[in-house]
Structure formats: structure tokens, C-alpha cells
Amino acid sequence: MSDNIRRVAFTLAEVLITLGIIGIVAAMTIPTISHNIQQAVLKNQFKKFYSTFWQAVIGIQTKEGRPVQCYYWDGTNPYTGKCTPTCDEDEKNQYGNCTVYRCAETGEPIPTDINGLSSECSDFYEELFLRTLKTTKICKDKAYEQGCLPKDFRGADVVKSEQNPDKEYDPAGIFADSPVKNKYPVFVLADGTYIVCYSTRYLAGLPIFVADINGAKGPNKWGYDIFTFGFSGNRNAGIASIIQRPFNYATEKGGKTFQQMYEECFK
């Protein structure tokens, strides 16, 4: 009877083909799975940062019991239609950025509050960064040298140059590499998050910020874990919301703007 038993087995060629197919499928799916996991982690970190930061902002304003005047105008800009900032070609630097602004309608210099009110920003920043948020390290300047920025940090001008190497970008522009590393104040929170203020003076400047929502951890890329945002508001409400646009100075390939990330996380 044993002579009639048929033994079934895989040949070596069949085993190798099967393993090859498994390897191909794994190579195709693992990067997607890894990407999806990273995106989920970054979204959770974004939600945590946004909620923590915004609760701190509105908490201070509630404590003050009055509107805080530190914001960019929302839809209530009193200069709309009366003063549109512009400049002539001879008033631009070599990178195409205006060095002198004036009102297109009148030719007069632009008002100091053309973008919004900042008279109370200094006091508000002191309350926000020194007493409300869990700030563990402060670099008033020289942030890169003092370790408030990760070693692989790249400013907006560097990122844009990598994306478009045929164009020159202003090395002194907003959130460019040199001013961020050497002049702008940076606040590091207890969870590692760091926040860069757009200012060359400590606890001063207009309410625009760059934040890395997971600090020195990777990927340290604009539009992934590094985002730009600011305050929006008006005289009656004070700081009314966090602006998602138009403050987007750089987004790396495959990344998202603050607005896009916000909508994916909260809408």
C-alpha cells in the first residue's frame, strides 16, 4: 500500500518564485504603510500642538477680560480699498522684494497698522511664552548655535532654492535660514516643540510664527512637521483665530500647508 502513496512537495524553483512574489508585494506595500503611519502620527501631533497653543491663547485673553490687540486684520481691515501696499520696480531689491511700500491709491507711505495691530504683542508674548506654555528653553538670538533648533533645520529660502535652483531667494527674507538661526527668538516647550517668532527683538514683533510640532524628531520638513501660522482678529474681538493663510513661506514636496493640515485634522 505504501508504494501507492503519492508524495506532494514544492520544487526549489516554485519556492523561489513564491518568495520573489512575496518580496515584490512587500516592496510595493511597505512604503505606503510606513507613509500612512507617519501621516497619522504627524496629524495627532498637529492636533495636540494646535489645541494646546490655541487654548493658551484664548485662556490669556479670557483672563485679561478684554480683547488683546495683537493680530493681523481679519475681514475688518479698515484700509481695504483705501491703501493697497505697492512699490515701483526701483524700490525692489535684487530678489524682487519691496524695500519701500506706499499706498497704490494715494502714493503716500503705508500706515504702521496696515496689516493689523501689534501694540500689545510684547505683553501678550511674555504671558504666553513665559507663564502659560510650558517653555523649558529660550534663545533670544543665536538659536541654532545655542541648540534651540535641530542640526538639520533649513530656512524657507534654502527649501525654496532646493525646489527651484535656477532662482535666487532673499537670504534676509521672512523665516530665511540666516535670520532664523541668528536673529529670531525661539522658544522650546517641554514636549520638544519649538516656536520661532518673526522678530529680531525678544518678546516683540508681528504675530507670525513657525512651529515644529515634534521638535528635533524627524522629518524636520516644511509641510510635514514644520508650519507657519499667525493670529487673526479685530478691535472688538481681539485675537479671534489662528490664521492658516496667507503665511505659508515654504512647503516641501509632498507636504501640506497649515491650512490643509488643519482641515484634515479638524474638518
PDB file of C-alpha atoms in Angstrom:
ATOM      1  CA  MET A   1       0.000   0.000   0.000  1.00  0.00           C
ATOM      2  CA  SER A   2       2.814   2.385   0.857  1.00  0.00           C
ATOM      3  CA  ASP A   3       4.115   2.085  -2.663  1.00  0.00           C
ATOM      4  CA  ASN A   4       0.891   3.615  -3.933  1.00  0.00           C
ATOM      5  CA  ILE A   5       1.112   6.733  -1.690  1.00  0.00           C
ATOM      6  CA  ARG A   6       1.786   9.818  -3.739  1.00  0.00           C
ATOM      7  CA  ARG A   7       4.071  12.312  -2.060  1.00  0.00           C
ATOM      8  CA  VAL A   8       3.422  16.028  -2.861  1.00  0.00           C
ATOM      9  CA  ALA A   9       6.107  18.715  -2.408  1.00  0.00           C
ATOM     10  CA  PHE A  10       7.223  22.054  -3.855  1.00  0.00           C
ATOM     11  CA  THR A  11      10.205  22.204  -6.083  1.00  0.00           C
ATOM     12  CA  LEU A  12      13.019  24.651  -5.308  1.00  0.00           C
ATOM     13  CA  ALA A  13      12.034  26.751  -8.305  1.00  0.00           C
ATOM     14  CA  GLU A  14       8.456  27.064  -7.062  1.00  0.00           C
ATOM     15  CA  VAL A  15       9.631  28.124  -3.597  1.00  0.00           C
ATOM     16  CA  LEU A  16      11.933  30.762  -5.065  1.00  0.00           C
ATOM     17  CA  ILE A  17       9.177  32.125  -7.320  1.00  0.00           C
ATOM     18  CA  THR A  18       6.781  32.352  -4.358  1.00  0.00           C
ATOM     19  CA  LEU A  19       9.354  34.144  -2.223  1.00  0.00           C
ATOM     20  CA  GLY A  20      10.058  36.514  -5.103  1.00  0.00           C
ATOM     21  CA  ILE A  21       6.374  37.393  -5.418  1.00  0.00           C
ATOM     22  CA  ILE A  22       6.102  37.976  -1.660  1.00  0.00           C
ATOM     23  CA  GLY A  23       9.169  40.232  -1.813  1.00  0.00           C
ATOM     24  CA  ILE A  24       7.738  42.273  -4.677  1.00  0.00           C
ATOM     25  CA  VAL A  25       4.399  42.734  -2.906  1.00  0.00           C
ATOM     26  CA  ALA A  26       6.180  43.718   0.317  1.00  0.00           C
ATOM     27  CA  ALA A  27       8.378  46.214  -1.514  1.00  0.00           C
ATOM     28  CA  MET A  28       5.283  47.794  -3.039  1.00  0.00           C
ATOM     29  CA  THR A  29       3.159  47.953   0.121  1.00  0.00           C
ATOM     30  CA  ILE A  30       5.588  48.624   2.981  1.00  0.00           C
ATOM     31  CA  PRO A  31       6.489  52.191   1.863  1.00  0.00           C
ATOM     32  CA  THR A  32       2.781  53.043   1.610  1.00  0.00           C
ATOM     33  CA  ILE A  33       2.064  51.573   5.028  1.00  0.00           C
ATOM     34  CA  SER A  34       5.035  53.422   6.536  1.00  0.00           C
ATOM     35  CA  HIS A  35       3.909  56.689   4.918  1.00  0.00           C
ATOM     36  CA  ASN A  36       0.368  56.264   6.230  1.00  0.00           C
ATOM     37  CA  ILE A  37       1.656  55.553   9.729  1.00  0.00           C
ATOM     38  CA  GLN A  38       3.879  58.641   9.630  1.00  0.00           C
ATOM     39  CA  GLN A  39       0.990  60.793   8.416  1.00  0.00           C
ATOM     40  CA  ALA A  40      -1.251  59.517  11.220  1.00  0.00           C
ATOM     41  CA  VAL A  41       1.435  60.272  13.810  1.00  0.00           C
ATOM     42  CA  LEU A  42       2.030  63.776  12.423  1.00  0.00           C
ATOM     43  CA  LYS A  43      -1.699  64.520  12.379  1.00  0.00           C
ATOM     44  CA  ASN A  44      -2.008  63.532  16.027  1.00  0.00           C
ATOM     45  CA  GLN A  45       0.976  65.718  16.888  1.00  0.00           C
ATOM     46  CA  PHE A  46      -0.539  68.593  14.906  1.00  0.00           C
ATOM     47  CA  LYS A  47      -3.853  68.230  16.747  1.00  0.00           C
ATOM     48  CA  LYS A  48      -2.074  68.265  20.093  1.00  0.00           C
ATOM     49  CA  PHE A  49       0.004  71.317  19.226  1.00  0.00           C
ATOM     50  CA  TYR A  50      -2.898  73.276  17.763  1.00  0.00           C
ATOM     51  CA  SER A  51      -5.193  72.546  20.716  1.00  0.00           C
ATOM     52  CA  THR A  52      -2.526  73.320  23.320  1.00  0.00           C
ATOM     53  CA  PHE A  53      -1.413  76.535  21.649  1.00  0.00           C
ATOM     54  CA  TRP A  54      -4.889  77.852  20.904  1.00  0.00           C
ATOM     55  CA  GLN A  55      -6.181  77.054  24.381  1.00  0.00           C
ATOM     56  CA  ALA A  56      -3.254  79.017  25.800  1.00  0.00           C
ATOM     57  CA  VAL A  57      -4.055  81.976  23.544  1.00  0.00           C
ATOM     58  CA  ILE A  58      -7.757  82.187  24.337  1.00  0.00           C
ATOM     59  CA  GLY A  59      -7.074  81.437  28.000  1.00  0.00           C
ATOM     60  CA  ILE A  60      -4.885  84.524  28.308  1.00  0.00           C
ATOM     61  CA  GLN A  61      -7.433  86.691  26.550  1.00  0.00           C
ATOM     62  CA  THR A  62     -10.193  85.375  28.812  1.00  0.00           C
ATOM     63  CA  LYS A  63      -8.024  86.050  31.857  1.00  0.00           C
ATOM     64  CA  GLU A  64      -7.421  89.608  30.666  1.00  0.00           C
ATOM     65  CA  GLY A  65     -11.168  90.088  30.327  1.00  0.00           C
ATOM     66  CA  ARG A  66     -10.768  92.192  27.204  1.00  0.00           C
ATOM     67  CA  PRO A  67      -9.687  91.872  23.564  1.00  0.00           C
ATOM     68  CA  VAL A  68      -5.918  91.686  23.162  1.00  0.00           C
ATOM     69  CA  GLN A  69      -4.614  93.872  20.335  1.00  0.00           C
ATOM     70  CA  CYS A  70      -2.061  91.553  18.729  1.00  0.00           C
ATOM     71  CA  TYR A  71      -3.213  90.219  15.359  1.00  0.00           C
ATOM     72  CA  TYR A  72      -3.465  90.619  11.611  1.00  0.00           C
ATOM     73  CA  TRP A  73      -6.728  92.085  10.411  1.00  0.00           C
ATOM     74  CA  ASP A  74      -9.422  89.585   9.579  1.00  0.00           C
ATOM     75  CA  GLY A  75     -12.196  90.793   7.244  1.00  0.00           C
ATOM     76  CA  THR A  76     -12.377  94.105   9.086  1.00  0.00           C
ATOM     77  CA  ASN A  77      -9.221  95.736   7.707  1.00  0.00           C
ATOM     78  CA  PRO A  78     -10.072  99.470   7.682  1.00  0.00           C
ATOM     79  CA  TYR A  79      -7.631 100.097   4.825  1.00  0.00           C
ATOM     80  CA  THR A  80      -9.284  97.788   2.311  1.00  0.00           C
ATOM     81  CA  GLY A  81      -9.856  99.776  -0.884  1.00  0.00           C
ATOM     82  CA  LYS A  82      -8.096 102.799   0.633  1.00  0.00           C
ATOM     83  CA  CYS A  83      -4.493 101.690   0.794  1.00  0.00           C
ATOM     84  CA  THR A  84      -3.094  98.788  -1.179  1.00  0.00           C
ATOM     85  CA  PRO A  85       0.638  98.296  -0.434  1.00  0.00           C
ATOM     86  CA  THR A  86       2.767  98.549  -3.553  1.00  0.00           C
ATOM     87  CA  CYS A  87       6.164  99.711  -4.762  1.00  0.00           C
ATOM     88  CA  ASP A  88       7.884 100.619  -8.028  1.00  0.00           C
ATOM     89  CA  GLU A  89      10.492  98.438  -9.666  1.00  0.00           C
ATOM     90  CA  ASP A  90      13.303 100.697  -8.450  1.00  0.00           C
ATOM     91  CA  GLU A  91      12.015 100.170  -4.897  1.00  0.00           C
ATOM     92  CA  LYS A  92      12.617  96.422  -5.029  1.00  0.00           C
ATOM     93  CA  ASN A  93      15.788  94.597  -4.082  1.00  0.00           C
ATOM     94  CA  GLN A  94      17.637  92.145  -6.307  1.00  0.00           C
ATOM     95  CA  TYR A  95      15.268  89.353  -5.231  1.00  0.00           C
ATOM     96  CA  GLY A  96      12.136  91.238  -6.304  1.00  0.00           C
ATOM     97  CA  ASN A  97      11.001  92.129  -2.772  1.00  0.00           C
ATOM     98  CA  CYS A  98       9.784  95.634  -1.947  1.00  0.00           C
ATOM     99  CA  THR A  99      12.099  97.662   0.268  1.00  0.00           C
ATOM    100  CA  VAL A 100       9.748 100.671   0.452  1.00  0.00           C
ATOM    101  CA  TYR A 101       5.961 100.362   0.474  1.00  0.00           C
ATOM    102  CA  ARG A 102       3.380 103.021  -0.292  1.00  0.00           C
ATOM    103  CA  CYS A 103      -0.363 103.169  -0.886  1.00  0.00           C
ATOM    104  CA  ALA A 104      -1.229 102.475  -4.510  1.00  0.00           C
ATOM    105  CA  GLU A 105      -4.292 104.721  -4.252  1.00  0.00           C
ATOM    106  CA  THR A 106      -2.546 107.816  -2.861  1.00  0.00           C
ATOM    107  CA  GLY A 107       1.190 107.316  -3.235  1.00  0.00           C
ATOM    108  CA  GLU A 108       1.585 108.037   0.492  1.00  0.00           C
ATOM    109  CA  PRO A 109       3.628 105.808   2.864  1.00  0.00           C
ATOM    110  CA  ILE A 110       1.607 102.910   4.235  1.00  0.00           C
ATOM    111  CA  PRO A 111       0.181 103.261   7.790  1.00  0.00           C
ATOM    112  CA  THR A 112       2.026 101.367  10.516  1.00  0.00           C
ATOM    113  CA  ASP A 113      -1.098  99.321  11.247  1.00  0.00           C
ATOM    114  CA  ILE A 114      -1.831  98.419   7.615  1.00  0.00           C
ATOM    115  CA  ASN A 115      -1.598  94.700   8.379  1.00  0.00           C
ATOM    116  CA  GLY A 116      -3.030  94.683  11.884  1.00  0.00           C
ATOM    117  CA  LEU A 117      -2.460  95.791  15.462  1.00  0.00           C
ATOM    118  CA  SER A 118       0.605  94.831  17.474  1.00  0.00           C
ATOM    119  CA  SER A 119       0.596  97.353  20.333  1.00  0.00           C
ATOM    120  CA  GLU A 120       0.025  94.620  22.935  1.00  0.00           C
ATOM    121  CA  CYS A 121       2.051  91.832  21.364  1.00  0.00           C
ATOM    122  CA  SER A 122       5.025  92.277  23.677  1.00  0.00           C
ATOM    123  CA  ASP A 123       2.995  91.845  26.886  1.00  0.00           C
ATOM    124  CA  PHE A 124       1.000  89.045  25.315  1.00  0.00           C
ATOM    125  CA  TYR A 125       4.121  87.127  24.250  1.00  0.00           C
ATOM    126  CA  GLU A 126       5.532  87.457  27.749  1.00  0.00           C
ATOM    127  CA  GLU A 127       2.374  85.944  29.222  1.00  0.00           C
ATOM    128  CA  LEU A 128       2.128  83.266  26.529  1.00  0.00           C
ATOM    129  CA  PHE A 129       5.712  82.027  26.398  1.00  0.00           C
ATOM    130  CA  LEU A 130       6.955  82.733  29.912  1.00  0.00           C
ATOM    131  CA  ARG A 131       3.948  81.905  32.056  1.00  0.00           C
ATOM    132  CA  THR A 132       1.287  79.930  30.164  1.00  0.00           C
ATOM    133  CA  LEU A 133       3.034  77.496  27.836  1.00  0.00           C
ATOM    134  CA  LYS A 134       5.499  75.022  29.345  1.00  0.00           C
ATOM    135  CA  THR A 135       8.621  76.681  27.961  1.00  0.00           C
ATOM    136  CA  THR A 136      11.837  74.977  29.049  1.00  0.00           C
ATOM    137  CA  LYS A 137      14.429  76.811  26.955  1.00  0.00           C
ATOM    138  CA  ILE A 138      14.619  80.270  25.396  1.00  0.00           C
ATOM    139  CA  CYS A 139      17.049  81.516  22.773  1.00  0.00           C
ATOM    140  CA  LYS A 140      16.723  85.272  22.391  1.00  0.00           C
ATOM    141  CA  ASP A 141      19.031  85.041  19.366  1.00  0.00           C
ATOM    142  CA  LYS A 142      21.700  82.648  18.026  1.00  0.00           C
ATOM    143  CA  ALA A 143      19.081  79.895  18.284  1.00  0.00           C
ATOM    144  CA  TYR A 144      20.967  77.423  16.107  1.00  0.00           C
ATOM    145  CA  GLU A 145      24.227  77.917  17.975  1.00  0.00           C
ATOM    146  CA  GLN A 146      22.508  77.547  21.354  1.00  0.00           C
ATOM    147  CA  GLY A 147      20.636  74.362  20.421  1.00  0.00           C
ATOM    148  CA  CYS A 148      17.091  75.690  20.173  1.00  0.00           C
ATOM    149  CA  LEU A 149      16.926  74.447  16.564  1.00  0.00           C
ATOM    150  CA  PRO A 150      17.758  70.939  15.290  1.00  0.00           C
ATOM    151  CA  LYS A 151      21.009  70.460  13.381  1.00  0.00           C
ATOM    152  CA  ASP A 152      19.194  69.797  10.104  1.00  0.00           C
ATOM    153  CA  PHE A 153      16.957  72.901  10.226  1.00  0.00           C
ATOM    154  CA  ARG A 154      16.703  74.712   6.872  1.00  0.00           C
ATOM    155  CA  GLY A 155      15.135  78.119   6.433  1.00  0.00           C
ATOM    156  CA  ALA A 156      12.447  78.989   3.889  1.00  0.00           C
ATOM    157  CA  ASP A 157      14.935  80.395   1.382  1.00  0.00           C
ATOM    158  CA  VAL A 158      17.041  77.216   1.439  1.00  0.00           C
ATOM    159  CA  VAL A 159      13.985  74.987   0.956  1.00  0.00           C
ATOM    160  CA  LYS A 160      12.731  77.065  -1.970  1.00  0.00           C
ATOM    161  CA  SER A 161      16.194  77.115  -3.534  1.00  0.00           C
ATOM    162  CA  GLU A 162      16.291  73.317  -3.398  1.00  0.00           C
ATOM    163  CA  GLN A 163      12.959  73.206  -5.196  1.00  0.00           C
ATOM    164  CA  ASN A 164      13.864  75.865  -7.754  1.00  0.00           C
ATOM    165  CA  PRO A 165      17.677  76.065  -8.056  1.00  0.00           C
ATOM    166  CA  ASP A 166      17.505  78.479 -11.013  1.00  0.00           C
ATOM    167  CA  LYS A 167      16.055  81.260  -8.860  1.00  0.00           C
ATOM    168  CA  GLU A 168      17.709  83.286  -6.091  1.00  0.00           C
ATOM    169  CA  TYR A 169      15.794  83.817  -2.857  1.00  0.00           C
ATOM    170  CA  ASP A 170      16.334  86.616  -0.375  1.00  0.00           C
ATOM    171  CA  PRO A 171      18.631  85.340   2.419  1.00  0.00           C
ATOM    172  CA  ALA A 172      17.257  88.085   4.654  1.00  0.00           C
ATOM    173  CA  GLY A 173      13.603  87.273   3.903  1.00  0.00           C
ATOM    174  CA  ILE A 174      10.963  86.233   6.411  1.00  0.00           C
ATOM    175  CA  PHE A 175      11.947  82.929   8.076  1.00  0.00           C
ATOM    176  CA  ALA A 176      15.006  82.646   5.853  1.00  0.00           C
ATOM    177  CA  ASP A 177      17.824  80.452   7.131  1.00  0.00           C
ATOM    178  CA  SER A 178      20.201  83.128   8.430  1.00  0.00           C
ATOM    179  CA  PRO A 179      17.750  85.323  10.397  1.00  0.00           C
ATOM    180  CA  VAL A 180      16.035  82.316  11.981  1.00  0.00           C
ATOM    181  CA  LYS A 181      19.321  80.794  13.105  1.00  0.00           C
ATOM    182  CA  ASN A 182      20.941  84.043  14.227  1.00  0.00           C
ATOM    183  CA  LYS A 183      18.364  86.753  14.974  1.00  0.00           C
ATOM    184  CA  TYR A 184      14.859  85.428  15.655  1.00  0.00           C
ATOM    185  CA  PRO A 185      13.819  84.404  19.202  1.00  0.00           C
ATOM    186  CA  VAL A 186      12.991  80.697  19.605  1.00  0.00           C
ATOM    187  CA  PHE A 187      11.016  79.087  22.447  1.00  0.00           C
ATOM    188  CA  VAL A 188      11.343  75.363  23.185  1.00  0.00           C
ATOM    189  CA  LEU A 189       8.438  73.710  25.016  1.00  0.00           C
ATOM    190  CA  ALA A 190       8.569  70.802  27.453  1.00  0.00           C
ATOM    191  CA  ASP A 191       7.468  68.295  24.802  1.00  0.00           C
ATOM    192  CA  GLY A 192      10.251  69.399  22.423  1.00  0.00           C
ATOM    193  CA  THR A 193       8.103  71.612  20.218  1.00  0.00           C
ATOM    194  CA  TYR A 194       9.909  74.781  19.223  1.00  0.00           C
ATOM    195  CA  ILE A 195       8.287  78.030  18.134  1.00  0.00           C
ATOM    196  CA  VAL A 196      10.105  80.705  16.116  1.00  0.00           C
ATOM    197  CA  CYS A 197       8.854  84.288  16.385  1.00  0.00           C
ATOM    198  CA  TYR A 198       9.098  86.641  13.421  1.00  0.00           C
ATOM    199  CA  SER A 199      11.129  89.352  15.082  1.00  0.00           C
ATOM    200  CA  THR A 200      14.692  90.493  15.565  1.00  0.00           C
ATOM    201  CA  ARG A 201      13.793  91.577  19.114  1.00  0.00           C
ATOM    202  CA  TYR A 202      12.954  89.404  22.101  1.00  0.00           C
ATOM    203  CA  LEU A 203       9.224  89.326  23.008  1.00  0.00           C
ATOM    204  CA  ALA A 204       8.322  91.670  20.168  1.00  0.00           C
ATOM    205  CA  GLY A 205       7.265  91.666  16.546  1.00  0.00           C
ATOM    206  CA  LEU A 206       4.225  90.870  14.462  1.00  0.00           C
ATOM    207  CA  PRO A 207       2.194  87.738  15.286  1.00  0.00           C
ATOM    208  CA  ILE A 208       3.647  85.308  12.757  1.00  0.00           C
ATOM    209  CA  PHE A 209       5.294  82.093  13.903  1.00  0.00           C
ATOM    210  CA  VAL A 210       6.949  78.944  12.671  1.00  0.00           C
ATOM    211  CA  ALA A 211       6.483  75.830  14.772  1.00  0.00           C
ATOM    212  CA  ASP A 212       7.969  72.351  14.549  1.00  0.00           C
ATOM    213  CA  ILE A 213       5.236  70.239  16.132  1.00  0.00           C
ATOM    214  CA  ASN A 214       7.599  67.445  17.210  1.00  0.00           C
ATOM    215  CA  GLY A 215      10.805  69.368  17.769  1.00  0.00           C
ATOM    216  CA  ALA A 216      14.112  67.775  16.827  1.00  0.00           C
ATOM    217  CA  LYS A 217      12.444  64.494  15.799  1.00  0.00           C
ATOM    218  CA  GLY A 218      12.156  63.832  12.079  1.00  0.00           C
ATOM    219  CA  PRO A 219      11.311  64.504   9.424  1.00  0.00           C
ATOM    220  CA  ASN A 220      12.019  68.217  10.151  1.00  0.00           C
ATOM    221  CA  LYS A 221      10.468  69.248   6.866  1.00  0.00           C
ATOM    222  CA  TRP A 222       8.244  72.207   5.990  1.00  0.00           C
ATOM    223  CA  GLY A 223       4.704  70.995   5.436  1.00  0.00           C
ATOM    224  CA  TYR A 224       5.279  67.765   7.378  1.00  0.00           C
ATOM    225  CA  ASP A 225       6.123  68.834  10.921  1.00  0.00           C
ATOM    226  CA  ILE A 226       7.117  72.485  10.324  1.00  0.00           C
ATOM    227  CA  PHE A 227       4.333  75.021   9.709  1.00  0.00           C
ATOM    228  CA  THR A 228       3.772  78.783   9.552  1.00  0.00           C
ATOM    229  CA  PHE A 229       0.784  80.454  11.199  1.00  0.00           C
ATOM    230  CA  GLY A 230      -0.303  83.708  12.848  1.00  0.00           C
ATOM    231  CA  PHE A 231      -3.081  85.485  14.738  1.00  0.00           C
ATOM    232  CA  SER A 232      -6.171  86.952  13.090  1.00  0.00           C
ATOM    233  CA  GLY A 233      -8.578  89.355  14.762  1.00  0.00           C
ATOM    234  CA  ASN A 234     -10.167  92.779  15.105  1.00  0.00           C
ATOM    235  CA  ARG A 235     -10.603  95.598  17.619  1.00  0.00           C
ATOM    236  CA  ASN A 236     -13.779  94.189  19.143  1.00  0.00           C
ATOM    237  CA  ALA A 237     -12.824  90.519  19.441  1.00  0.00           C
ATOM    238  CA  GLY A 238      -9.062  90.838  19.810  1.00  0.00           C
ATOM    239  CA  ILE A 239      -7.317  87.625  18.743  1.00  0.00           C
ATOM    240  CA  ALA A 240     -10.148  85.716  17.077  1.00  0.00           C
ATOM    241  CA  SER A 241      -8.410  82.797  15.370  1.00  0.00           C
ATOM    242  CA  ILE A 242      -5.160  81.315  14.191  1.00  0.00           C
ATOM    243  CA  ILE A 243      -4.518  82.335  10.601  1.00  0.00           C
ATOM    244  CA  GLN A 244      -3.882  79.457   8.224  1.00  0.00           C
ATOM    245  CA  ARG A 245      -3.195  81.654   5.221  1.00  0.00           C
ATOM    246  CA  PRO A 246      -1.516  83.530   3.603  1.00  0.00           C
ATOM    247  CA  PHE A 247       1.518  82.940   5.834  1.00  0.00           C
ATOM    248  CA  ASN A 248       2.982  79.964   4.007  1.00  0.00           C
ATOM    249  CA  TYR A 249       6.628  80.679   3.310  1.00  0.00           C
ATOM    250  CA  ALA A 250       7.729  77.197   2.278  1.00  0.00           C
ATOM    251  CA  THR A 251       6.262  73.738   1.697  1.00  0.00           C
ATOM    252  CA  GLU A 252       8.437  70.811   0.720  1.00  0.00           C
ATOM    253  CA  LYS A 253       7.400  68.263  -1.903  1.00  0.00           C
ATOM    254  CA  GLY A 254       4.531  66.126  -0.648  1.00  0.00           C
ATOM    255  CA  GLY A 255       3.939  68.421   2.328  1.00  0.00           C
ATOM    256  CA  LYS A 256       0.853  70.378   3.366  1.00  0.00           C
ATOM    257  CA  THR A 257       0.211  73.959   4.336  1.00  0.00           C
ATOM    258  CA  PHE A 258      -1.033  74.781   7.837  1.00  0.00           C
ATOM    259  CA  GLN A 259      -4.484  75.309   6.325  1.00  0.00           C
ATOM    260  CA  GLN A 260      -4.530  71.897   4.642  1.00  0.00           C
ATOM    261  CA  MET A 261      -3.324  70.144   7.784  1.00  0.00           C
ATOM    262  CA  TYR A 262      -5.904  71.950   9.875  1.00  0.00           C
ATOM    263  CA  GLU A 263      -8.738  70.958   7.553  1.00  0.00           C
ATOM    264  CA  GLU A 264      -7.635  67.305   7.501  1.00  0.00           C
ATOM    265  CA  CYS A 265      -7.421  67.200  11.281  1.00  0.00           C
ATOM    266  CA  PHE A 266     -10.470  69.183  12.359  1.00  0.00           C
ATOM    267  CA  LYS A 267     -12.972  69.284   9.480  1.00  0.00           C
TER     268      LYS A 267
END
